[in-house]
Short mmCIF file of C-alpha atoms and ligand atoms in Angstrom, two decimals:
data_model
loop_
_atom_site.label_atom_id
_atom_site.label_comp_id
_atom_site.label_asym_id
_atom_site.label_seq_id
_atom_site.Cartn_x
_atom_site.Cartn_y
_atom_site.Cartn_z
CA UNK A 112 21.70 -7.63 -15.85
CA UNK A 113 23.70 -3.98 -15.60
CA UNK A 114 21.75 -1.30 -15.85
CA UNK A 115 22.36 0.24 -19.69
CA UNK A 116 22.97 3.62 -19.90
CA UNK A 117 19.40 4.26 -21.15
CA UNK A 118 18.28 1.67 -17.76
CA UNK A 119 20.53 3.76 -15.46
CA UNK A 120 17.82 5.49 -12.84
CA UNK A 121 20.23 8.10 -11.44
CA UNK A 122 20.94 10.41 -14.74
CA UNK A 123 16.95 9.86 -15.29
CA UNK A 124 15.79 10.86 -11.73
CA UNK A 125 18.25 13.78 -11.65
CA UNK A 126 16.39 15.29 -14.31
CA UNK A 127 12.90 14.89 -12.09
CA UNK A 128 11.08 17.54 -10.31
CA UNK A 129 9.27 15.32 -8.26
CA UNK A 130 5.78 15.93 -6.33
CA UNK A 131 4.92 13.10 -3.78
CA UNK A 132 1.77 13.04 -1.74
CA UNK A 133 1.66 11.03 1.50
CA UNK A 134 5.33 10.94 2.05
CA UNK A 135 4.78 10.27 6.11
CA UNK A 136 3.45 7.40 5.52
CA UNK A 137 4.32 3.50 4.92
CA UNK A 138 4.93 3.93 0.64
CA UNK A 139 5.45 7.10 0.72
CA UNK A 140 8.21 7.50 3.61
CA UNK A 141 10.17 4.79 1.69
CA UNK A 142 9.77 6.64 -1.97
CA UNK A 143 11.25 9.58 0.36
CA UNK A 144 14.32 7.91 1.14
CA UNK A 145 14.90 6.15 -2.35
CA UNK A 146 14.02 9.75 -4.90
CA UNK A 147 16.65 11.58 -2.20
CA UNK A 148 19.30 8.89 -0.86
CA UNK A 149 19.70 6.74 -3.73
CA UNK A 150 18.74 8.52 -6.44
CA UNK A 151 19.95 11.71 -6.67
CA UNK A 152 16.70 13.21 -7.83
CA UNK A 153 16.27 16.90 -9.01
CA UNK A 154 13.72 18.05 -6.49
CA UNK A 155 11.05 16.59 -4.27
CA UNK A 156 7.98 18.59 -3.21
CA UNK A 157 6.64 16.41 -0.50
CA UNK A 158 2.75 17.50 0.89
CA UNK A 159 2.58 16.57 4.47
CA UNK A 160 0.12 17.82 7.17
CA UNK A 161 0.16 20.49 9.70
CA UNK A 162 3.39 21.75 9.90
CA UNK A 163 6.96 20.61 8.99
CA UNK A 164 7.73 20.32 12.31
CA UNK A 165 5.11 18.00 12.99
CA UNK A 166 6.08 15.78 9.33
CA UNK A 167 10.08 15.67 10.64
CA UNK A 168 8.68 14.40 13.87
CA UNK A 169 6.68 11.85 12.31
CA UNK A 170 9.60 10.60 10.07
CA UNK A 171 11.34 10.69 13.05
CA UNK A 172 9.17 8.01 14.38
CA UNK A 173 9.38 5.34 11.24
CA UNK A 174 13.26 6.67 9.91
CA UNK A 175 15.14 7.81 12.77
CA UNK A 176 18.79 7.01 11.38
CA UNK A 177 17.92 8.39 8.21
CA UNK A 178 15.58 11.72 8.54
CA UNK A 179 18.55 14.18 9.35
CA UNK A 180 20.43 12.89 5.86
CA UNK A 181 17.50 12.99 4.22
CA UNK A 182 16.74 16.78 4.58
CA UNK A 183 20.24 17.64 4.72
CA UNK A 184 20.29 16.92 1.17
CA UNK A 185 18.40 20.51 0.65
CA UNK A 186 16.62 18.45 -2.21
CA UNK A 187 12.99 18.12 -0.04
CA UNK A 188 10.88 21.02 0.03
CA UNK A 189 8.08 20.40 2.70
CA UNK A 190 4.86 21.74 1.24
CA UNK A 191 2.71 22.31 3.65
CA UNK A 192 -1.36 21.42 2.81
CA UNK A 193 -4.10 18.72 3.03
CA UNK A 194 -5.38 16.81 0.00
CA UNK A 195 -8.92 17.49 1.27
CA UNK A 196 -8.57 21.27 0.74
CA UNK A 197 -9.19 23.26 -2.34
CA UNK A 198 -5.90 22.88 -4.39
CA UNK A 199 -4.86 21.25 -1.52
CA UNK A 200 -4.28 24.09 0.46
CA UNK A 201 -1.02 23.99 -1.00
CA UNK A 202 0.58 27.82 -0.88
CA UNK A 203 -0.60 29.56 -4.57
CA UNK A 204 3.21 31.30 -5.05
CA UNK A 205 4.39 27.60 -4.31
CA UNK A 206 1.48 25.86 -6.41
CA UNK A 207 3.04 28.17 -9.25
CA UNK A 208 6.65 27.38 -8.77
CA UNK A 209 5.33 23.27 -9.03
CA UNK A 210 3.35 24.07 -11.64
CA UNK A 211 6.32 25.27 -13.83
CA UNK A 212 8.69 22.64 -12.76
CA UNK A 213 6.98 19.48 -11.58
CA UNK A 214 7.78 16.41 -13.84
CA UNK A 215 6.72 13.61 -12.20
CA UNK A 216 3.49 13.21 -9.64
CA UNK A 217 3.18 10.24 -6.94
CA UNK A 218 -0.06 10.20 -5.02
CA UNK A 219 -0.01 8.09 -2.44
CA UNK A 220 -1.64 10.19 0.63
CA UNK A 221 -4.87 7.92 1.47
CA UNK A 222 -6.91 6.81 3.90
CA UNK A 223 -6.23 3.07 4.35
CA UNK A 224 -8.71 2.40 7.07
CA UNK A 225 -11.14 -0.42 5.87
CA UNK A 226 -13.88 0.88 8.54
CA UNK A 227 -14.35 4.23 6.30
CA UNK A 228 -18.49 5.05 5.19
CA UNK A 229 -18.66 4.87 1.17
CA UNK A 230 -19.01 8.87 1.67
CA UNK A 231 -16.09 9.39 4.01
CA UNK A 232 -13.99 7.45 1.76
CA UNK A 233 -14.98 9.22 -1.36
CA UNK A 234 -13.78 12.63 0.09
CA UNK A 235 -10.43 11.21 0.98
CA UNK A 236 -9.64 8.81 -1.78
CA UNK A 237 -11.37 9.87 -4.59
CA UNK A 238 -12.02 13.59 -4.71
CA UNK A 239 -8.37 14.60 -4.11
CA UNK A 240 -7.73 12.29 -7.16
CA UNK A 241 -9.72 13.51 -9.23
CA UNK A 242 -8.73 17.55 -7.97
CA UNK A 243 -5.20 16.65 -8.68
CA UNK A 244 -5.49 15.42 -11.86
CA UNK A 245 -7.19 18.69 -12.53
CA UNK A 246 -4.88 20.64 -11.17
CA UNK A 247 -2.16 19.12 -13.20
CA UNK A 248 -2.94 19.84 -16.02
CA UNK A 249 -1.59 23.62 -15.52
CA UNK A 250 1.73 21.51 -15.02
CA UNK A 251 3.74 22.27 -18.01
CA UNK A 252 6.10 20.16 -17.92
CA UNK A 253 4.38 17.11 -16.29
CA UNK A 254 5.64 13.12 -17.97
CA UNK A 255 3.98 11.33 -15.35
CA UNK A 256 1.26 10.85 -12.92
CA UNK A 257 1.14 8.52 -10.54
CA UNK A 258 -2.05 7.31 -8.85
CA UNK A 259 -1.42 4.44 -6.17
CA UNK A 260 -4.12 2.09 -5.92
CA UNK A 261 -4.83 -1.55 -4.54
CA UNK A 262 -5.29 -4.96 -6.34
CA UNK A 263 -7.90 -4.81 -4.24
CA UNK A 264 -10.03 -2.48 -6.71
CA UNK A 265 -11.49 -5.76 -8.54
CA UNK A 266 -12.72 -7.34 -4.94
CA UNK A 267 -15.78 -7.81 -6.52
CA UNK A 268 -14.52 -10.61 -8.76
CA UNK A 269 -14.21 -14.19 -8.30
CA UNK A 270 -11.15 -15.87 -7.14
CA UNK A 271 -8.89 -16.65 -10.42
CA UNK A 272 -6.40 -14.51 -12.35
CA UNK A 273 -6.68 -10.93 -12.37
CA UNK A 274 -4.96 -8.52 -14.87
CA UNK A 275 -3.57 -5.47 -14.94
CA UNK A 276 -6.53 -3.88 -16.57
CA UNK A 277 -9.92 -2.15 -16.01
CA UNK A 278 -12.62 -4.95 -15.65
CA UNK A 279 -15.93 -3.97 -16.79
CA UNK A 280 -17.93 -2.74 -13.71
CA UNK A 281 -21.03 -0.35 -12.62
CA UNK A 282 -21.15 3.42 -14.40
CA UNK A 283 -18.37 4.88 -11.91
CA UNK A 284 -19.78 8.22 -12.94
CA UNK A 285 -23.75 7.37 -11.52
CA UNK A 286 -21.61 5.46 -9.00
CA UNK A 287 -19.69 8.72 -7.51
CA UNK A 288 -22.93 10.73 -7.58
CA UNK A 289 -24.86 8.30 -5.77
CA UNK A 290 -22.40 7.66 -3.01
CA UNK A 291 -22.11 11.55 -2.69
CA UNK A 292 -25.92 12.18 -2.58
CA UNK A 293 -27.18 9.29 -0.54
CA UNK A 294 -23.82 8.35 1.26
CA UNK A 295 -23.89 5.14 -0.24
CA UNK A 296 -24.96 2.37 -3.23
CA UNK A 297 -28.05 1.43 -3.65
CA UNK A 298 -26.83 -1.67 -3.80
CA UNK A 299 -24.26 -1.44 -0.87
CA UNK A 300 -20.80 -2.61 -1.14
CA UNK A 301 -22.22 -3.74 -4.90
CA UNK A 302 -19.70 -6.91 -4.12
CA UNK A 303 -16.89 -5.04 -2.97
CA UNK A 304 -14.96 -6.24 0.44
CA UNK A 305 -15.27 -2.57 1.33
CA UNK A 306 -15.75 0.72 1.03
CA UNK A 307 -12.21 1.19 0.39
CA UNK A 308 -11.70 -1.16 -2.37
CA UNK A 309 -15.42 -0.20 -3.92
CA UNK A 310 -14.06 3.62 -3.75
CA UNK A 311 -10.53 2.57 -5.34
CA UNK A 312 -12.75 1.03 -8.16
CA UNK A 313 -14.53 4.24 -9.03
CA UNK A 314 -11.57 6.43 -8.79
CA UNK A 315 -9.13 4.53 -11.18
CA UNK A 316 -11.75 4.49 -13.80
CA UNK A 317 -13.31 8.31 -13.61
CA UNK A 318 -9.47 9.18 -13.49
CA UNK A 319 -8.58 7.52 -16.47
CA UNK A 320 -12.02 8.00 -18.43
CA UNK A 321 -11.89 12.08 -16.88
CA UNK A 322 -8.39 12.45 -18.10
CA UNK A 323 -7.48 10.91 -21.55
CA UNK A 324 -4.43 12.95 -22.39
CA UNK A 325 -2.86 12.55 -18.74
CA UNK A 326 -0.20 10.45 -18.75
CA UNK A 327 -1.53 8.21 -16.07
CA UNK A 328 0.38 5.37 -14.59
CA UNK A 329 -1.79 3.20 -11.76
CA UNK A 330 -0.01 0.91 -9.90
CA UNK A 331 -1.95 -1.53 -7.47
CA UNK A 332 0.13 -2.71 -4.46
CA UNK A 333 -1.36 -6.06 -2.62
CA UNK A 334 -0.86 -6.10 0.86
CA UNK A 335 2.27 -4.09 1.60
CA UNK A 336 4.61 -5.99 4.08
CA UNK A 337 7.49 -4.23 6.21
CA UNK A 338 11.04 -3.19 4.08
CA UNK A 339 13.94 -6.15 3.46
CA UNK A 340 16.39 -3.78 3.43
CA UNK A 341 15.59 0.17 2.52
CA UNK A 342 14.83 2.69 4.33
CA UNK A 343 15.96 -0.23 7.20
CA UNK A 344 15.28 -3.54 7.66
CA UNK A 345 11.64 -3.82 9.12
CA UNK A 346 11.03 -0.29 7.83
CA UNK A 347 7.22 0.22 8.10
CA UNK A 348 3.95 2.78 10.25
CA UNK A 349 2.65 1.13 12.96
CA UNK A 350 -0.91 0.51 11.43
CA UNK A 351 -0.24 0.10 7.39
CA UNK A 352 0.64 -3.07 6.79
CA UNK A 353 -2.39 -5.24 7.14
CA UNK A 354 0.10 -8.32 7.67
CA UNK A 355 1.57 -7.11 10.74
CA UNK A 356 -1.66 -5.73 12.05
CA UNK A 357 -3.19 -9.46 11.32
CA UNK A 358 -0.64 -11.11 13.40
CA UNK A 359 -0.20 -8.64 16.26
CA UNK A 360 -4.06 -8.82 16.81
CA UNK A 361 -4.05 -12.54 16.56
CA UNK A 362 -1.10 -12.60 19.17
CA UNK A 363 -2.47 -9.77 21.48
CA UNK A 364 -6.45 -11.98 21.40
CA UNK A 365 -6.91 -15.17 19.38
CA UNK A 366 -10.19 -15.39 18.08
CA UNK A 367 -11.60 -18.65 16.92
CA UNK A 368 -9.42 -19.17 13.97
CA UNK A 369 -12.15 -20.14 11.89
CA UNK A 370 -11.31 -19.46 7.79
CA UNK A 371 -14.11 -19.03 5.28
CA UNK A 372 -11.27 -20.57 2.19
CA UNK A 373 -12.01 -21.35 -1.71
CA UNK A 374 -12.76 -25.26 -1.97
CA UNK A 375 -9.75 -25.19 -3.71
CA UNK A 376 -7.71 -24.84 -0.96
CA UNK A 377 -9.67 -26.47 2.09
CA UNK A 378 -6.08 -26.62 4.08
CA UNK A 379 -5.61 -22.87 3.74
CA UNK A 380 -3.11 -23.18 0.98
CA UNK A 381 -4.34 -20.34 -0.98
CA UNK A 382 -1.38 -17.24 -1.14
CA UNK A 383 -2.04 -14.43 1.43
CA UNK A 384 -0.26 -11.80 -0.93
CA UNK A 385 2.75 -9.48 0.09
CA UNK A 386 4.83 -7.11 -0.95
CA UNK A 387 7.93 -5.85 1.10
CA UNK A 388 7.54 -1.87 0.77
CA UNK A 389 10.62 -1.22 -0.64
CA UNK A 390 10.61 -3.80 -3.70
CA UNK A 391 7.04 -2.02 -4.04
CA UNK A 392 8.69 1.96 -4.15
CA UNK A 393 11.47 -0.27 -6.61
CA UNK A 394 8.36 -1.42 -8.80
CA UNK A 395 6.93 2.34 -8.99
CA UNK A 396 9.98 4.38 -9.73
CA UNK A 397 11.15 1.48 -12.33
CA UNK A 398 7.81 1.94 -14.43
CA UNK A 399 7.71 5.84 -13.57
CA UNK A 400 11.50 5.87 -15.30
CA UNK A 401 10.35 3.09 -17.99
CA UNK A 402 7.22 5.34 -18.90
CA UNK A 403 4.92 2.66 -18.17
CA UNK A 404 1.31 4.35 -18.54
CA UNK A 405 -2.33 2.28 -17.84
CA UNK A 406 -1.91 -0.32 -14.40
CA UNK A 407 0.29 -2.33 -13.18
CA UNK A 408 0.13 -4.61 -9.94
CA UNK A 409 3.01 -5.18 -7.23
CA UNK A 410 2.89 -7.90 -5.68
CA UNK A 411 4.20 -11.37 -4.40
CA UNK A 412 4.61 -12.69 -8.00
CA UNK A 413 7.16 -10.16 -8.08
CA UNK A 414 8.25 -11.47 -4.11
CA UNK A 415 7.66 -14.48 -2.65
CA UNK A 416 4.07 -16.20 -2.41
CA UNK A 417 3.46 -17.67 0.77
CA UNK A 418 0.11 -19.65 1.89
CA UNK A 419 -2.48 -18.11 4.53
CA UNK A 420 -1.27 -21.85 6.53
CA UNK A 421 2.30 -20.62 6.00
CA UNK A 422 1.21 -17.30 8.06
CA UNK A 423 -0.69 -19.72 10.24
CA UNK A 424 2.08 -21.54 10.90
CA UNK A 425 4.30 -18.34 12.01
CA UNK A 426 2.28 -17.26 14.42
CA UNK A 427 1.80 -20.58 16.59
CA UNK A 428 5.59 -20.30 15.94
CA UNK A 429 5.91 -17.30 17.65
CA UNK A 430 2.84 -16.77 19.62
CA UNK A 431 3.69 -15.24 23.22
CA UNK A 432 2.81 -17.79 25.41
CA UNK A 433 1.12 -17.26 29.21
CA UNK A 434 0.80 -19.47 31.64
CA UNK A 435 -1.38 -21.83 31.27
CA UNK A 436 -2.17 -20.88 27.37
CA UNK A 437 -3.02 -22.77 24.41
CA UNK A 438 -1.14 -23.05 21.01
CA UNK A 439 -4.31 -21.13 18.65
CA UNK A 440 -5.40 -23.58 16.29
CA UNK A 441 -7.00 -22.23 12.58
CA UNK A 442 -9.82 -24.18 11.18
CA UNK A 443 -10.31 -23.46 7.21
CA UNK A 444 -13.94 -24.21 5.92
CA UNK A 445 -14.68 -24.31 2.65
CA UNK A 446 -17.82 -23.36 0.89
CA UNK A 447 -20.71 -26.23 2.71
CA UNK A 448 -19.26 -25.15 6.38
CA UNK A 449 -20.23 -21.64 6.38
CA UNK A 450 -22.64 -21.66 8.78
CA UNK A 451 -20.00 -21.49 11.17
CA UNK A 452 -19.09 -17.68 11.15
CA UNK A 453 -15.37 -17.14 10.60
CA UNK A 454 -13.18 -15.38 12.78
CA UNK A 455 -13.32 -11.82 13.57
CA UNK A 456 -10.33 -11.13 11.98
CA UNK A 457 -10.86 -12.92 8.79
CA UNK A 458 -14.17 -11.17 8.45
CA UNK A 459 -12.92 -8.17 9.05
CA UNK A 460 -10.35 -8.40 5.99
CA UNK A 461 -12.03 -10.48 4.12
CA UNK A 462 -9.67 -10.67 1.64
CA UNK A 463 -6.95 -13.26 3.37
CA UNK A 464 -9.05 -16.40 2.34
CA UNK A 465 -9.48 -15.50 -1.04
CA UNK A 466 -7.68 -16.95 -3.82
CA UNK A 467 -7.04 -14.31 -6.54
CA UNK A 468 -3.47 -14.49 -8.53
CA UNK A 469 -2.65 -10.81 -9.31
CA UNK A 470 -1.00 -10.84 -12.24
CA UNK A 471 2.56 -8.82 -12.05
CA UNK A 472 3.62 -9.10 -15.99
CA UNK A 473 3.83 -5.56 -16.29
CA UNK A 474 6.77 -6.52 -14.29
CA UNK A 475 8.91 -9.43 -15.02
CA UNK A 476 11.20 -7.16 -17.49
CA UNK A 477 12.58 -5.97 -14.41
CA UNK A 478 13.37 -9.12 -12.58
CA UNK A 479 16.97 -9.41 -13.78
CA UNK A 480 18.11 -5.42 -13.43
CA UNK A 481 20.79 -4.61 -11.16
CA UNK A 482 21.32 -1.03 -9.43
CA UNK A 483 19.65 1.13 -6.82
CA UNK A 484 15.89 0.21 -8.12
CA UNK A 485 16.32 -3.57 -8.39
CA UNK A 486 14.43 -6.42 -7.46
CA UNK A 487 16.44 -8.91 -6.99
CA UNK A 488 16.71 -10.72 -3.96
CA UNK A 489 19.78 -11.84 -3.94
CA UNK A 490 20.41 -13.86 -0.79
CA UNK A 491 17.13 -12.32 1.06
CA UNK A 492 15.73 -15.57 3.09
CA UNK A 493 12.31 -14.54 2.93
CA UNK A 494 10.92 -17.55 5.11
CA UNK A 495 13.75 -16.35 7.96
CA UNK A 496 12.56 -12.79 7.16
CA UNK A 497 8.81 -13.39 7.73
CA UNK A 498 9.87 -15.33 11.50
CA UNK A 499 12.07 -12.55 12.38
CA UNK A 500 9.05 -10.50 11.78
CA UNK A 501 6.76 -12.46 13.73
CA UNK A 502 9.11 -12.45 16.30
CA UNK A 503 9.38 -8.92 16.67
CA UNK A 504 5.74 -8.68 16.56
CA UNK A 505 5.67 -11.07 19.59
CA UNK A 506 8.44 -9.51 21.86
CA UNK A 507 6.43 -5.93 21.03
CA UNK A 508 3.20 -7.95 22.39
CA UNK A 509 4.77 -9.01 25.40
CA UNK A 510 6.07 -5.63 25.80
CA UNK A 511 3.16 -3.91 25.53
CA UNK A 512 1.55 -6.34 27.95
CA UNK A 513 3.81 -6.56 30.63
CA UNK A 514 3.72 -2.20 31.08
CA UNK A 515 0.32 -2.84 31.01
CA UNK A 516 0.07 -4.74 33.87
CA UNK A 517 2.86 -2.60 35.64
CA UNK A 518 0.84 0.32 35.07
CA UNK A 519 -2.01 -1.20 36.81
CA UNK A 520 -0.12 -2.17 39.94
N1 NAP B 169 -0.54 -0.25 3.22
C1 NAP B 169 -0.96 -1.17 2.34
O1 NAP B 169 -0.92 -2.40 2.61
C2 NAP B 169 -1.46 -0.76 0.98
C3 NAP B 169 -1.83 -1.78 0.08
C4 NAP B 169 -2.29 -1.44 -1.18
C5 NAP B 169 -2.37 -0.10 -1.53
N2 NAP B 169 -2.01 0.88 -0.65
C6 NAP B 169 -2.12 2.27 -1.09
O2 NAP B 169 -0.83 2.86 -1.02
C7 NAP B 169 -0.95 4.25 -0.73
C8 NAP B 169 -0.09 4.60 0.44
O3 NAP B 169 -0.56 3.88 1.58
P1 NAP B 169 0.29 3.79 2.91
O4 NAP B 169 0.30 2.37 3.32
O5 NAP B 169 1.57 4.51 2.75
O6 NAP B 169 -0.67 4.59 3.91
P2 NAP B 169 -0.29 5.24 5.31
O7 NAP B 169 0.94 4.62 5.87
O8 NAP B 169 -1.53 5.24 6.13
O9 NAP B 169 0.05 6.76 4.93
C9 NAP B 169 -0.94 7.62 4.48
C10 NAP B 169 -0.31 8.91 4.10
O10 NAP B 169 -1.34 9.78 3.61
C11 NAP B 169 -1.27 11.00 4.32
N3 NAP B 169 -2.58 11.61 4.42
C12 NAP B 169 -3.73 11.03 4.87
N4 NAP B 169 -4.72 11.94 4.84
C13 NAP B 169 -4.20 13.08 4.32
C14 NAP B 169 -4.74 14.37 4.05
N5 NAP B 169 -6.03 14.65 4.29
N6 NAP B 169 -3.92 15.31 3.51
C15 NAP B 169 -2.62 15.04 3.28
N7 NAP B 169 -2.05 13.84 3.53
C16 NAP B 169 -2.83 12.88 4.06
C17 NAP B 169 -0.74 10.61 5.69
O11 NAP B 169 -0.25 11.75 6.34
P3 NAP B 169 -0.10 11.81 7.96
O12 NAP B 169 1.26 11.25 8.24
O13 NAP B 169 -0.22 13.26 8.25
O14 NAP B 169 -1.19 10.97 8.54
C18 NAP B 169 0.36 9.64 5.28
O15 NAP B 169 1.49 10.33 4.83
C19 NAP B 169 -2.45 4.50 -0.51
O16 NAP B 169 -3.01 4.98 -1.69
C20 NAP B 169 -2.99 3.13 -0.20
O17 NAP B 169 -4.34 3.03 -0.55
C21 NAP B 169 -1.54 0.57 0.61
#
């Protein structure tokens, strides 16, 4: 399907003063390159750390071919500020000019570490939230704001479907005050994988029940997965995409590939779920320009679904072999084995031998639509994709290994 005049994203995005949060990193850097390269857009105030010097550098390290265009289209301002700051530390004459002319807001500066305290990850992912939305709402001419989330907010629920809605939880307000008085629940992770996902919880519901008349679009990535094809193929930050970081610490030390699975899938056959990062930046910008408001998920139901065997299966393809070293084997166990502790890996995600189906319907509309933002994959081999990946991962393993050891000689 053609984009339709009213479905064409470059005369929409042209329009858009755009302020992104967290453009450095793995979503973020790839909404960077799409708003500017391919779209055209108005403006793009992009928050980043420290200096500019030190955000170029960074983008340097994850888009190296593409940086230089990038700013040369004199349509990125570099704001300079940190979300944990009052107003963000954001400049107050340049906080005024975004105030008049900001359209369009994309948060996704985060924390994504899954070893954050339920207090350290409340100052990072939920108070800057919550101050933004605040702060927006001296924004006159604001249509949109965008709060990046995970489908990993609803941990706490049993394998099955989930939706793109709120699910009916703890008070997140007696939640937040808690966690900031006494550091934590009462109840601890209250069912949550971690504090991350717990904190994600209480943030998309105090921002939606704090701000009623914001026009609040929450979109829940799954595990985001290296780019197909934009900013570059493989496009990704060393450390974001819990995929990668699976199999690289799986090829650098097996562990005893022990699975805690659903007894619905005893050979591992439930779906590990990922998105490529750039069909996830295509999912936001689509609803941002379809004025989607409420949640929407992004992930492989809008991809391809593979099996946690199928991942398996990669990485005793491609595992870098020594001397004298075994082909890891992975051991699923369903609910009457668990006395047998899984894997440190698996435990430490928790979330890989699960067996939810995130629901993308918020999405399918989009599955046919042609143009810069679409989601077709055309002839994208995803199961040649995902080796080339592991292989990569492997070579960078061996790599890594082999100046070890020369440094030691
Ligand atoms: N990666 C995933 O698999 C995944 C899955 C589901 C949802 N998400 C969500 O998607 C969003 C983006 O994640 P990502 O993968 O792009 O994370 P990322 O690669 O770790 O990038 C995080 C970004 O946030 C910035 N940041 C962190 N602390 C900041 C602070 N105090 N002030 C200003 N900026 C700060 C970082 O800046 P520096 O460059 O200066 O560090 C970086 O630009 C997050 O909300 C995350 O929860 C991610």
């Amino acid at each position: 399907m053609h984009p339709t005049a009213a479905h064409d994203p470059l005369p929409f995005f042209h329009k858009q003063t755009i302020f992104l949060t967290g453009g450095t990193g793995l979503v973020g850097g790839c909404l960077l390159f799409k708003l500017a390269m391919k779209l055209d857009t108005g403006k793009i105030y992009a928050l980043v750390r420290g200096s500019p010097e030190r955000a170029v550098s960074q983008l340097r390290d994850i888009i190296p071919n593409q940086v230089d265009a990038i700013l040369a289209t004199n349509k990125v301002k570099l704001v300079v500020g940190d979300i944990c700051e009052h107003k963000f530390g954001i400049d107050p004459v340049v906080l005024a000019e975004m105030a008049r002319t900001v359209t369009v807001i994309i948060h996704s500066a985060a924390s994504i570490s899954l070893r954050t305290t339920q207090r350290e990850c409340v100052e990072i992912n939920c108070l800057p939230v919550l101050q933004l939305a605040q702060m927006s709402s001296s924004f006159e001419n604001l249509s949109k704001f965008v709060f990046i989330s995970t489908a990993y907010a609803n941990s706490h629920l049993p394998d099955g479907v989930i939706e793109e809605r709120i699910y009916p939880g703890g008070d997140a307000e007696q939640q937040l005050s808690r966690i900031m008085e006494a550091g934590s629940l009462a109840e601890g992770l209250a069912g949550f994988t971690h504090a991350y996902t717990l904190v994600k919880n209480i943030t998309e519901q105090l921002l939606l029940s704090r701000n009623p008349h914001l026009p609040i679009l929450i979109v829940r990535p799954t595990c985001i997965a290296p780019a197909i094809s934009q900013p570059h193929p493989y496009y990704s930050r060393p450390g974001s995409s819990p995929g990668s970081g699976y199999v690289q610490r799986y090829m650098e030390s097996p562990d005893s590939g022990v699975f805690h699975v659903s007894s619905f899938h005893p050979t591992g056959t439930n779906i590990v779920d990922e998105i490529p990062v750039d069909i996830t930046a295509n999912l936001i910008l689509l609803h941002i320009m379809h004025d989607t408001r409420g949640i929407v998920h992004a992930g492989s139901e809008s991809y391809v679904r593979r099996t946690l065997a199928q991942l398996h299966q990669t990485i005793i393809d491609h595992f870098p072999r020594r001397p004298g070293s075994r082909r890891p084997e992975f051991r699923y166990l369903s609910m009457s084995d668990r006395r047998v502790p899984q894997g440190r890996y698996a435990e430490f995600l928790k979330t890989f031998g699960r067996d939810w189906h995130f629901s993308n319907a918020a999405s399918q509309k989009f599955v046919a639509l042609e143009g810069p933002l679409s989601i077709a994959l055309g002839d994208h081999d995803a199961g040649r994709f995902m080796d080339e990946r592991a292989g990569l991962i492997s070579a960078d393993v061996v790599r890594r290994r082999s100046s070890k050891a020369s440094a030691k000689l």
